[in-house]
Amino acid sequence: MVPHLTTALTGPTNELEQRVLDSMPAIERWFRLEWMEHTPPFYCSVDVRNAGFKLAPVDTNLYPGGWNNLTPEMLPLAVQSAMAAIEKICPEAKNLLVIPENNNRNSFYLSNLAQLKRIFHMAGLNVRIGSIDPDIKSPRTIELPGGGTVVLEPVIRTKRRLGLKDFDPCTILLNNDLSSGIPGILEDIHEQYLLPPLHAGWSVRRKSNHFKSYEEVSKRFGKLLGIDPWLINPMFNVCGEVDFSANEGMECLTTNVDALLAKVRKKYKEYGISEKPFVVVKADNGTSGMGIMTVRDVKDLAHLSDKTRLKMDTGQGGGHVHQVIIQEGVMTAERMNDAVAEPVVYMMDRYVVGGFYRVHAERGIDENLNAPGSQYVPLAFAESTRLPQPGEKPGASAPNRFYMYGVIGRLAMLAASYELEATDPEAEDYD
């Protein structure tokens, strides 16, 4: 199913698509050279927004759930990418241990684990799911709504290794974003590969670091294509002294929101865009759509409701939010059956393996769609074996549009690689 794009066949996104298609050999070579210098995150997903005049990532998740939303047609590519990823890290690997989130009995999340297990099993590994949740004291089998089961087993820690009873893995794959902190059981493991690294978790990671890296990537990519990097980059500010519950630090927030709105207005004027600019204020760490609000006018910050303050004060894992990123809002011009939609791109190693549309019937074009009530519709990758069609008009071809989404996804993945290198605690030891 291809979404109805209100941008039709006009507008800067189509000009950008044309530029991307015309530059495909140069783009692929550029990525190839980048991956010679930098290690891609093991896997990630990227939320992309297409405003018609701008196409940009708005969030990059290094512990992606939602693998169950990939269609069977996407699995061969995911398996191939899993093989490539494992081969680079531990070619002799036989056993893979997947560590999921604690206390998550959501059937969609459990189906995501089942899909991950399926992908790595088909990549030639023995895969088991080991929980570090203290409530899991013996193997627990959970029935899945669509059929099949997931077995959660308690993780056993020896001096320097993690495993299960009668199962010694070479590689440990985290599907737990560590937003509540790094559990001691995962620390000081020296004889096994832990992926992604602990400093990729939300107890350490900051969105502002990621988008700082993405800004650098977008400038270099913009130079390659001869485009204004703003067309693919959401501008941002940071405020690190806000306390929503005590209503303190609001001056810092107001100043930064005002400054960013002014910058966006200037860009809109430059490009003749008549839409009203907005910014999105969100916790600088954490995901899952928590601690997010849309601000269209700086005056709105003076009249936040108690409900909004409470929502903004509580981050993922239940912690208080004191540092926020103020991100240029990128509206979405995409629709699926008249509901607002945004593409989410899934990658493993350095490859795009598929994705889906996040669709929300009750949200507006300038609102966060990662919220209760959202639905997931697979991207139209039934034609995924088709390469982009450079001869077709921009906006007319699903493979062309999805190739462009994939380019933006890979730029965000490259930014995550830069970010993890810059925040690697072991790298700092060598300075």
Coordinates of C-alpha atoms in Angstrom, one line a residue:
M1 CA 0.0 0.0 0.0
V2 CA 1.5 3.3 -1.1
P3 CA 0.5 6.3 1.0
H4 CA -1.3 9.3 -0.6
L5 CA 1.2 12.1 -0.6
T6 CA -0.5 15.5 -0.4
T7 CA 2.7 16.9 -1.9
A8 CA 1.7 15.2 -5.2
L9 CA 4.4 15.8 -7.8
T10 CA 5.6 19.2 -6.7
G11 CA 7.6 20.7 -4.0
P12 CA 11.2 20.6 -2.6
T13 CA 10.9 16.9 -1.4
N14 CA 10.5 15.9 -5.1
E15 CA 13.5 18.1 -6.1
L16 CA 15.4 16.4 -3.3
E17 CA 14.3 13.0 -4.5
Q18 CA 15.5 13.8 -8.0
R19 CA 18.9 15.0 -6.7
V20 CA 19.2 11.9 -4.6
L21 CA 18.4 9.6 -7.5
D22 CA 20.7 11.5 -9.9
S23 CA 23.5 11.2 -7.3
M24 CA 23.0 7.5 -6.4
P25 CA 26.4 6.2 -7.4
A26 CA 28.1 9.1 -5.5
I27 CA 25.9 8.5 -2.5
E28 CA 26.6 4.8 -2.3
R29 CA 30.3 5.4 -2.6
W30 CA 30.2 8.0 0.1
F31 CA 28.4 5.6 2.5
R32 CA 30.9 2.9 1.6
L33 CA 33.8 5.1 2.5
E34 CA 32.2 6.2 5.7
W35 CA 31.6 2.6 6.8
M36 CA 35.3 1.9 6.2
E37 CA 36.1 4.6 8.9
H38 CA 33.1 4.0 11.3
T39 CA 31.3 1.1 12.8
P40 CA 27.5 1.1 12.3
P41 CA 25.3 0.4 15.3
F42 CA 24.3 -3.3 15.3
Y43 CA 20.7 -2.4 14.6
C44 CA 18.5 0.7 14.7
S45 CA 15.3 2.2 13.6
V46 CA 14.7 5.8 12.5
D47 CA 11.5 7.9 12.6
V48 CA 11.4 10.0 9.5
R49 CA 9.1 13.0 8.7
N50 CA 8.3 14.1 5.2
A51 CA 6.9 17.7 5.3
G52 CA 6.8 18.0 1.5
F53 CA 9.4 20.8 1.7
K54 CA 11.7 19.0 4.1
L55 CA 12.6 15.3 4.9
A56 CA 14.4 14.7 8.2
P57 CA 14.8 12.1 11.0
V58 CA 13.2 13.1 14.3
D59 CA 14.3 10.1 16.4
T60 CA 16.8 7.3 16.3
N61 CA 16.3 4.2 18.4
L62 CA 19.4 2.0 19.0
Y63 CA 17.3 -0.8 20.7
P64 CA 14.5 -1.1 18.2
G65 CA 11.4 -3.1 19.1
G66 CA 8.7 -3.5 16.4
W67 CA 10.6 -6.2 14.3
N68 CA 7.2 -8.0 14.3
N69 CA 5.9 -5.3 11.9
L70 CA 8.3 -6.3 9.2
T71 CA 6.6 -8.4 6.6
P72 CA 7.7 -11.9 5.5
E73 CA 9.0 -10.4 2.2
M74 CA 11.4 -8.3 4.3
L75 CA 12.9 -11.2 6.2
P76 CA 15.4 -12.5 3.6
L77 CA 17.1 -9.1 3.7
A78 CA 17.0 -8.9 7.5
V79 CA 18.6 -12.4 7.7
Q80 CA 21.3 -11.5 5.2
S81 CA 22.1 -8.3 7.2
A82 CA 22.1 -10.3 10.4
M83 CA 24.6 -12.7 8.9
A84 CA 26.9 -9.8 7.8
A85 CA 26.6 -8.2 11.3
I86 CA 27.5 -11.3 13.2
E87 CA 30.3 -12.3 10.7
K88 CA 32.1 -9.0 11.4
I89 CA 31.8 -9.3 15.2
C90 CA 32.1 -13.0 16.0
P91 CA 32.4 -15.2 12.8
E92 CA 32.6 -18.4 14.9
A93 CA 29.4 -17.6 16.8
K94 CA 27.0 -20.4 17.5
N95 CA 24.9 -19.1 20.4
L96 CA 23.2 -15.7 20.7
L97 CA 21.5 -14.5 23.9
V98 CA 18.8 -11.8 23.5
I99 CA 18.1 -9.8 26.6
P100 CA 14.7 -8.1 26.5
E101 CA 13.1 -5.3 28.5
N102 CA 12.1 -6.0 32.0
N103 CA 8.4 -6.3 33.0
N104 CA 7.2 -6.0 29.4
R105 CA 4.3 -8.4 28.9
N106 CA 2.9 -6.4 25.9
S107 CA 2.0 -9.0 23.3
F108 CA 3.4 -6.8 20.4
Y109 CA 6.7 -6.5 22.2
L110 CA 6.9 -10.3 22.8
S111 CA 6.0 -10.8 19.1
N112 CA 9.0 -8.5 18.3
L113 CA 11.2 -10.9 20.4
A114 CA 9.9 -13.9 18.5
Q115 CA 10.7 -12.2 15.2
L116 CA 14.2 -11.3 16.3
K117 CA 14.7 -14.9 17.3
R118 CA 13.5 -16.1 13.9
I119 CA 15.8 -13.7 12.0
F120 CA 18.9 -14.8 13.9
H121 CA 18.0 -18.5 13.9
M122 CA 17.7 -18.2 10.1
A123 CA 21.1 -16.5 10.1
G124 CA 22.5 -19.7 11.5
L125 CA 22.6 -19.2 15.3
N126 CA 21.1 -20.9 18.3
V127 CA 19.0 -18.2 19.9
R128 CA 17.5 -18.0 23.3
I129 CA 15.9 -15.2 25.3
G130 CA 17.4 -14.5 28.7
S131 CA 15.7 -12.1 31.1
I132 CA 17.5 -10.0 33.7
D133 CA 14.1 -9.3 35.3
P134 CA 14.4 -10.5 39.0
D135 CA 10.8 -11.8 38.8
I136 CA 11.9 -14.4 36.2
K137 CA 13.3 -17.2 38.4
S138 CA 12.6 -20.1 36.1
P139 CA 11.8 -20.6 32.4
R140 CA 8.4 -18.9 31.5
T141 CA 6.5 -19.8 28.3
I142 CA 4.2 -17.1 27.0
E143 CA 1.6 -17.8 24.3
L144 CA 1.5 -15.2 21.5
P145 CA -1.8 -13.9 20.0
G146 CA -0.9 -14.9 16.4
G147 CA 0.2 -18.4 17.4
G148 CA 3.6 -19.5 18.6
T149 CA 5.3 -18.9 22.0
V150 CA 8.2 -17.0 23.6
V151 CA 10.2 -18.6 26.3
L152 CA 11.9 -16.2 28.8
E153 CA 14.7 -17.8 30.9
P154 CA 16.6 -16.3 33.9
V155 CA 20.1 -15.1 33.0
I156 CA 22.9 -16.6 35.0
R157 CA 26.1 -14.6 35.7
T158 CA 29.4 -16.2 36.3
K159 CA 32.6 -14.3 37.0
R160 CA 33.0 -12.8 33.6
R161 CA 30.2 -14.3 31.5
L162 CA 26.5 -14.2 31.0
G163 CA 24.4 -17.2 29.9
L164 CA 21.6 -19.5 30.7
K165 CA 21.5 -23.0 32.1
D166 CA 23.4 -25.2 29.6
F167 CA 23.7 -22.2 27.2
D168 CA 27.0 -20.3 26.8
P169 CA 26.6 -17.5 24.2
C170 CA 29.4 -15.8 22.3
T171 CA 27.3 -12.7 21.7
I172 CA 24.7 -10.9 23.7
L173 CA 22.1 -8.7 22.0
L174 CA 20.4 -6.1 24.1
N175 CA 16.8 -5.3 23.2
N176 CA 16.5 -3.4 26.5
D177 CA 17.2 0.4 26.2
L178 CA 18.5 0.6 29.8
S179 CA 16.5 3.7 30.5
S180 CA 16.3 2.8 34.2
G181 CA 20.1 2.6 34.5
I182 CA 22.8 0.0 33.8
P183 CA 22.2 -3.1 35.8
G184 CA 25.3 -4.5 37.5
I185 CA 24.7 -7.9 35.9
L186 CA 25.6 -6.4 32.5
E187 CA 28.8 -4.7 33.7
D188 CA 32.4 -5.9 33.4
I189 CA 31.8 -8.5 30.8
H190 CA 35.1 -9.0 29.0
E191 CA 34.9 -12.4 27.3
Q192 CA 31.6 -11.9 25.3
Y193 CA 30.4 -9.3 22.8
L194 CA 27.6 -7.1 24.2
L195 CA 25.6 -5.3 21.5
P196 CA 24.8 -2.4 21.4
P197 CA 27.4 -1.2 24.0
L198 CA 26.2 -0.1 27.4
H199 CA 26.8 3.6 26.6
A200 CA 24.2 3.4 23.9
G201 CA 21.5 3.0 26.6
W202 CA 19.3 5.9 27.6
S203 CA 20.9 6.1 31.1
V204 CA 24.0 7.6 29.3
R205 CA 22.8 8.6 25.8
R206 CA 21.4 12.0 24.9
K207 CA 19.3 13.0 21.9
S208 CA 21.2 16.3 21.7
N209 CA 24.5 14.4 21.2
H210 CA 22.9 12.4 18.4
F211 CA 21.5 15.4 16.6
K212 CA 24.8 17.3 17.0
S213 CA 26.4 14.3 15.2
Y214 CA 23.6 14.3 12.6
E215 CA 24.1 18.0 12.0
E216 CA 27.7 17.3 11.1
V217 CA 26.7 14.4 8.8
S218 CA 24.0 16.4 7.1
K219 CA 26.4 19.2 6.3
R220 CA 28.9 16.8 4.7
F221 CA 26.1 15.1 2.8
G222 CA 24.6 18.4 1.8
K223 CA 28.0 19.4 0.3
L224 CA 28.1 16.1 -1.6
L225 CA 24.6 16.7 -3.2
G226 CA 24.9 20.5 -3.4
I227 CA 21.9 21.1 -1.2
D228 CA 21.1 23.2 1.8
P229 CA 21.6 20.8 4.8
W230 CA 18.5 22.3 6.4
L231 CA 16.3 20.3 3.9
I232 CA 17.3 17.1 5.7
N233 CA 18.3 18.4 9.2
P234 CA 16.0 19.4 12.1
M235 CA 17.6 22.3 14.0
F236 CA 17.6 22.1 17.8
N237 CA 18.5 23.7 21.1
V238 CA 19.1 22.2 24.5
C239 CA 17.9 23.4 27.9
G240 CA 19.5 21.6 30.9
E241 CA 18.0 23.3 33.9
V242 CA 14.3 22.8 33.7
D243 CA 12.1 21.4 36.5
F244 CA 8.5 21.1 35.3
S245 CA 7.1 19.9 38.7
A246 CA 8.6 22.9 40.5
N247 CA 7.9 25.3 37.6
E248 CA 11.6 26.3 37.6
G249 CA 14.1 26.9 34.8
M250 CA 11.2 27.9 32.5
E251 CA 13.1 31.0 31.5
C252 CA 15.8 28.8 29.9
L253 CA 13.1 26.9 28.1
T254 CA 11.3 30.0 26.9
T255 CA 14.4 31.6 25.6
N256 CA 15.5 28.5 23.7
V257 CA 12.1 27.9 22.2
D258 CA 11.8 31.5 21.1
A259 CA 15.3 31.5 19.5
L260 CA 14.6 28.3 17.6
L261 CA 11.1 29.4 16.4
A262 CA 12.8 32.6 15.1
K263 CA 15.4 30.5 13.2
V264 CA 12.7 28.3 11.7
R265 CA 10.6 31.3 10.7
K266 CA 13.6 32.7 8.8
K267 CA 14.1 29.4 6.9
Y268 CA 10.4 29.2 6.1
K269 CA 10.5 32.8 4.7
E270 CA 13.6 31.9 2.7
Y271 CA 11.8 29.0 1.1
G272 CA 8.4 30.7 0.8
I273 CA 6.7 28.3 3.1
S274 CA 3.4 29.5 4.5
E275 CA 3.0 26.8 7.2
K276 CA 3.2 27.9 10.8
P277 CA 6.5 26.8 12.4
F278 CA 6.5 24.8 15.6
V279 CA 9.0 23.1 17.9
V280 CA 8.9 19.8 19.8
V281 CA 10.1 19.8 23.4
K282 CA 11.2 16.3 24.6
A283 CA 13.2 14.7 27.3
D284 CA 16.9 14.6 26.1
N285 CA 17.0 10.9 27.0
G286 CA 14.5 8.2 26.7
T287 CA 12.0 7.2 24.0
S288 CA 8.5 5.5 23.7
G289 CA 6.8 8.9 23.1
M290 CA 7.1 10.0 26.7
G291 CA 7.8 13.6 27.9
I292 CA 6.9 15.3 24.6
M293 CA 5.0 18.4 23.8
T294 CA 4.4 20.5 20.7
V295 CA 4.9 24.3 21.1
R296 CA 3.5 26.6 18.3
D297 CA 3.9 29.9 20.2
V298 CA 6.3 30.7 23.0
K299 CA 3.4 32.3 25.0
D300 CA 1.9 28.8 25.4
L301 CA 4.8 28.0 27.8
A302 CA 3.4 30.5 30.4
H303 CA 0.2 28.6 30.7
L304 CA 1.1 24.9 30.9
S305 CA -1.6 22.9 32.5
D306 CA -0.8 20.7 35.6
K307 CA -1.5 17.6 33.3
T308 CA 1.1 18.8 30.8
R309 CA 3.7 19.6 33.5
L310 CA 3.2 16.1 35.0
K311 CA 3.6 14.5 31.5
M312 CA 6.7 16.5 30.8
D313 CA 8.2 15.8 34.3
T314 CA 8.1 12.1 33.9
G315 CA 10.6 10.4 31.6
Q316 CA 11.0 6.8 30.6
G317 CA 11.8 4.5 33.5
G318 CA 9.9 6.9 35.8
G319 CA 12.8 9.4 36.3
H320 CA 12.4 13.1 36.5
V321 CA 13.1 15.2 33.3
H322 CA 15.6 18.0 33.8
Q323 CA 17.2 18.3 30.5
V324 CA 15.2 18.7 27.3
I325 CA 16.0 19.0 23.6
I326 CA 14.0 21.6 21.7
Q327 CA 13.7 20.3 18.2
E328 CA 12.5 22.0 15.1
G329 CA 9.1 20.5 14.3
V330 CA 8.8 18.6 11.0
M331 CA 5.2 18.2 10.0
T332 CA 4.1 15.2 8.0
A333 CA 2.4 15.5 4.6
E334 CA 1.8 11.7 4.4
R335 CA -1.5 10.0 4.9
M336 CA -2.7 6.4 5.1
N337 CA -6.5 6.1 4.6
D338 CA -6.8 9.8 5.6
A339 CA -4.9 9.3 8.9
V340 CA -1.6 11.1 9.5
A341 CA 1.4 8.8 8.9
E342 CA 5.2 8.8 9.2
P343 CA 7.7 6.2 7.9
V344 CA 10.0 4.3 10.3
V345 CA 13.1 2.8 8.7
Y346 CA 14.7 -0.4 10.1
M347 CA 18.3 -1.2 9.6
M348 CA 20.8 -3.9 10.7
D349 CA 24.5 -3.5 10.3
R350 CA 24.7 -0.9 7.5
Y351 CA 21.7 -2.1 5.5
V352 CA 18.1 -1.0 5.3
V353 CA 16.0 -4.1 5.8
G354 CA 12.5 -2.7 5.8
G355 CA 10.1 -0.6 7.7
F356 CA 6.5 0.5 8.3
Y357 CA 4.3 3.5 8.5
R358 CA 3.3 4.7 12.0
V359 CA -0.3 5.8 11.5
H360 CA -2.4 7.8 14.0
A361 CA -6.0 8.7 13.2
E362 CA -6.4 11.1 16.1
R363 CA -3.2 13.1 15.8
G364 CA -2.4 16.2 13.7
I365 CA 0.3 16.8 11.1
D366 CA 2.5 18.6 13.7
E367 CA 2.0 16.1 16.6
N368 CA 4.0 13.1 17.9
L369 CA 2.6 9.9 16.4
N370 CA 4.4 7.6 18.8
A371 CA 1.4 7.5 21.2
P372 CA -1.3 5.2 22.4
G373 CA -3.7 4.6 19.5
S374 CA -1.0 4.4 16.8
Q375 CA -1.1 1.6 14.2
Y376 CA 1.6 0.1 12.0
V377 CA 1.2 -0.5 8.3
P378 CA 4.2 -2.2 6.5
L379 CA 6.0 -0.1 3.9
A380 CA 5.1 -1.2 0.4
F381 CA 8.2 -3.3 0.1
A382 CA 6.4 -6.0 -2.0
E383 CA 8.5 -4.5 -4.7
S384 CA 11.6 -4.3 -2.5
T385 CA 13.6 -6.3 -5.0
R386 CA 13.1 -3.5 -7.5
L387 CA 15.9 -1.0 -7.5
P388 CA 15.1 2.7 -7.6
Q389 CA 13.9 3.8 -11.0
P390 CA 15.9 6.9 -11.9
G391 CA 13.8 7.6 -15.1
E392 CA 10.5 8.0 -13.3
K393 CA 9.1 11.3 -12.1
P394 CA 9.8 12.2 -8.5
G395 CA 7.0 11.1 -6.2
A396 CA 5.5 8.7 -8.7
S397 CA 7.5 5.6 -7.7
A398 CA 7.3 3.8 -4.4
P399 CA 10.9 2.3 -4.7
N400 CA 12.2 5.8 -5.4
R401 CA 10.6 7.3 -2.3
F402 CA 11.6 4.4 -0.1
Y403 CA 15.2 4.6 -1.4
M404 CA 15.2 8.3 -0.3
Y405 CA 13.8 7.2 3.2
G406 CA 16.6 4.7 3.3
V407 CA 19.2 7.3 2.6
I408 CA 17.9 9.5 5.4
G409 CA 17.7 6.5 7.7
R410 CA 21.3 5.6 6.9
L411 CA 22.4 9.2 7.5
A412 CA 20.9 9.0 11.0
M413 CA 22.6 5.6 11.5
L414 CA 25.9 7.1 10.6
A415 CA 25.3 10.0 13.0
A416 CA 24.6 7.3 15.7
S417 CA 28.0 5.8 14.8
Y418 CA 29.7 9.2 15.3
E419 CA 27.8 9.7 18.5
L420 CA 28.8 6.3 20.0
E421 CA 32.4 6.9 19.1
A422 CA 32.4 10.3 20.8
T423 CA 30.8 9.0 24.0
D424 CA 32.7 5.7 24.3
P425 CA 34.1 5.7 27.8
E426 CA 36.9 3.3 26.8
A427 CA 38.0 5.6 24.0
E428 CA 38.3 8.5 26.5
D429 CA 40.8 6.3 28.5
Y430 CA 43.2 6.5 25.5
D431 CA 43.2 10.3 25.3

